[in-house]
Coordinates of C-alpha atoms in Angstrom, one line a residue:
X1 CA 0.0 0.0 0.0
X2 CA 1.3 3.4 -0.9
X3 CA 0.0 6.9 -0.1
X4 CA 1.2 10.2 -1.5
X5 CA -0.1 13.5 -0.2
X6 CA 0.2 16.7 -2.2
X7 CA -1.5 20.1 -2.6
X8 CA 0.0 22.0 0.3
X9 CA 1.2 25.6 0.0
X10 CA 1.2 29.1 1.4
X11 CA -2.1 30.8 1.7
X12 CA -3.5 33.9 3.5
X13 CA -5.9 33.6 6.4
X14 CA -9.4 33.0 5.1
X15 CA -8.1 31.2 2.0
X16 CA -8.6 27.7 0.8
X17 CA -6.5 24.7 -0.2
X18 CA -7.3 21.3 -1.5
X19 CA -5.0 18.5 -0.4
X20 CA -4.9 15.3 -2.4
X21 CA -3.8 11.8 -1.3
X22 CA -3.0 9.3 -4.2
X23 CA -3.4 5.7 -3.1
X24 CA -2.3 2.4 -4.4
X25 CA -3.0 -1.1 -3.1
X26 CA -6.0 -0.2 -0.9
X27 CA -9.0 -2.5 -0.7
X28 CA -11.5 0.2 -0.8
X29 CA -14.4 -1.7 0.5
X30 CA -12.5 -2.4 3.8
X31 CA -10.4 0.7 4.3
X32 CA -10.8 4.2 5.6
X33 CA -8.7 7.2 5.0
X34 CA -7.7 10.0 7.4
X35 CA -5.8 13.2 7.6
X36 CA -3.5 14.2 10.5
X37 CA -1.3 17.2 10.9
X38 CA 1.7 18.2 13.0
X39 CA 2.7 21.7 13.7
X40 CA 6.3 22.5 14.8
X41 CA 6.9 21.6 18.4
X42 CA 3.5 19.9 18.7
X43 CA 2.2 16.4 18.7
X44 CA 0.5 15.0 15.6
X45 CA -3.2 15.5 15.8
X46 CA -6.2 14.1 14.0
X47 CA -8.0 16.2 11.5
X48 CA -10.6 14.1 9.7
X49 CA -11.4 10.5 8.6
X50 CA -13.8 8.9 6.2
X51 CA -14.7 5.3 5.5
X52 CA -14.1 4.6 1.9
X53 CA -17.5 3.1 1.4
X54 CA -20.4 3.7 3.8
X55 CA -19.7 7.4 4.2
X56 CA -19.0 7.5 7.9
X57 CA -16.9 10.5 8.8
X58 CA -15.3 12.1 11.8
X59 CA -13.8 15.6 12.2
X60 CA -11.9 17.3 14.9
X61 CA -14.0 20.1 16.4
X62 CA -11.8 22.9 15.3
X63 CA -12.2 22.1 11.6
X64 CA -15.9 21.2 11.5
X65 CA -17.7 23.3 9.0
X66 CA -14.5 24.4 7.3
X67 CA -12.8 21.2 6.2
X68 CA -14.3 18.4 4.1
X69 CA -12.8 15.0 3.5
X70 CA -13.8 13.0 0.5
X71 CA -12.8 10.1 -1.7
X72 CA -12.8 9.6 -5.5
X73 CA -13.2 5.9 -6.1
X74 CA -12.5 6.2 -9.9
X75 CA -9.2 7.8 -9.2
X76 CA -8.3 6.0 -6.0
X77 CA -7.7 9.3 -4.3
X78 CA -8.7 11.0 -1.1
X79 CA -9.0 14.7 -0.6
X80 CA -9.2 17.3 2.1
X81 CA -10.9 20.6 1.1
X82 CA -9.9 23.2 3.5
X83 CA -11.8 26.5 3.6
X84 CA -11.5 29.4 6.0
X85 CA -7.9 28.6 6.8
X86 CA -6.4 30.2 9.9
X87 CA -2.8 30.5 11.0
X88 CA -3.4 27.8 13.6
X89 CA -4.0 25.4 10.7
X90 CA -0.4 25.7 9.8
X91 CA 1.2 22.3 9.9
X92 CA 2.5 19.4 7.9
X93 CA -0.5 17.4 6.8
X94 CA -0.3 13.6 6.4
X95 CA -2.8 11.2 4.8
X96 CA -3.2 7.8 6.4
X97 CA -5.2 4.6 5.7
X98 CA -6.6 2.0 8.0
X99 CA -7.0 -1.7 7.3
X100 CA -10.5 -1.4 8.6
X101 CA -13.4 1.0 8.1
X102 CA -12.7 2.8 11.4
X103 CA -13.0 6.6 11.5
X104 CA -11.3 6.9 14.9
X105 CA -9.1 9.9 15.8
X106 CA -6.5 7.5 17.2
X107 CA -3.4 7.4 15.0
X108 CA -2.6 3.9 16.0
X109 CA -5.5 2.6 14.0
X110 CA -4.0 3.7 10.8
X111 CA -1.4 1.4 9.4
X112 CA -0.4 3.1 6.2
X113 CA 1.0 6.6 6.0
X114 CA 2.1 8.9 3.3
X115 CA 4.7 11.6 3.4
X116 CA 3.5 15.0 4.5
X117 CA 2.6 18.1 2.6
X118 CA 3.3 21.5 4.2
X119 CA 0.4 23.9 4.7
X120 CA 1.3 27.5 5.8
X121 CA -1.4 30.1 6.6
X122 CA -0.2 33.7 7.0
X123 CA -2.1 36.2 9.0

């Protein structure tokens, strides 16, 4: 299984970015995908998760209503649409996949990880 995140960049506060996670080798009917982030000097934190089929989702409270996680089964990709970005959203964002359909916030449930993509929000 391989995951590759892309789409990060520099954006002003209030702006938007769309992160993409290209996947290979996932059994879509059984997997879920998630996004985590890690800011400098801070621990990695959960952002959002989605079961590939079934549509169950989970978001951290601070991004609810601003971020949307989605999957494109035809392209084997997952995405994180981020609107209303704030400086506190600045971090390296990682996509991850679970061997089950869990949408937990617990990083230990996600076996597969991609490399990160940097998101920087200026004030």
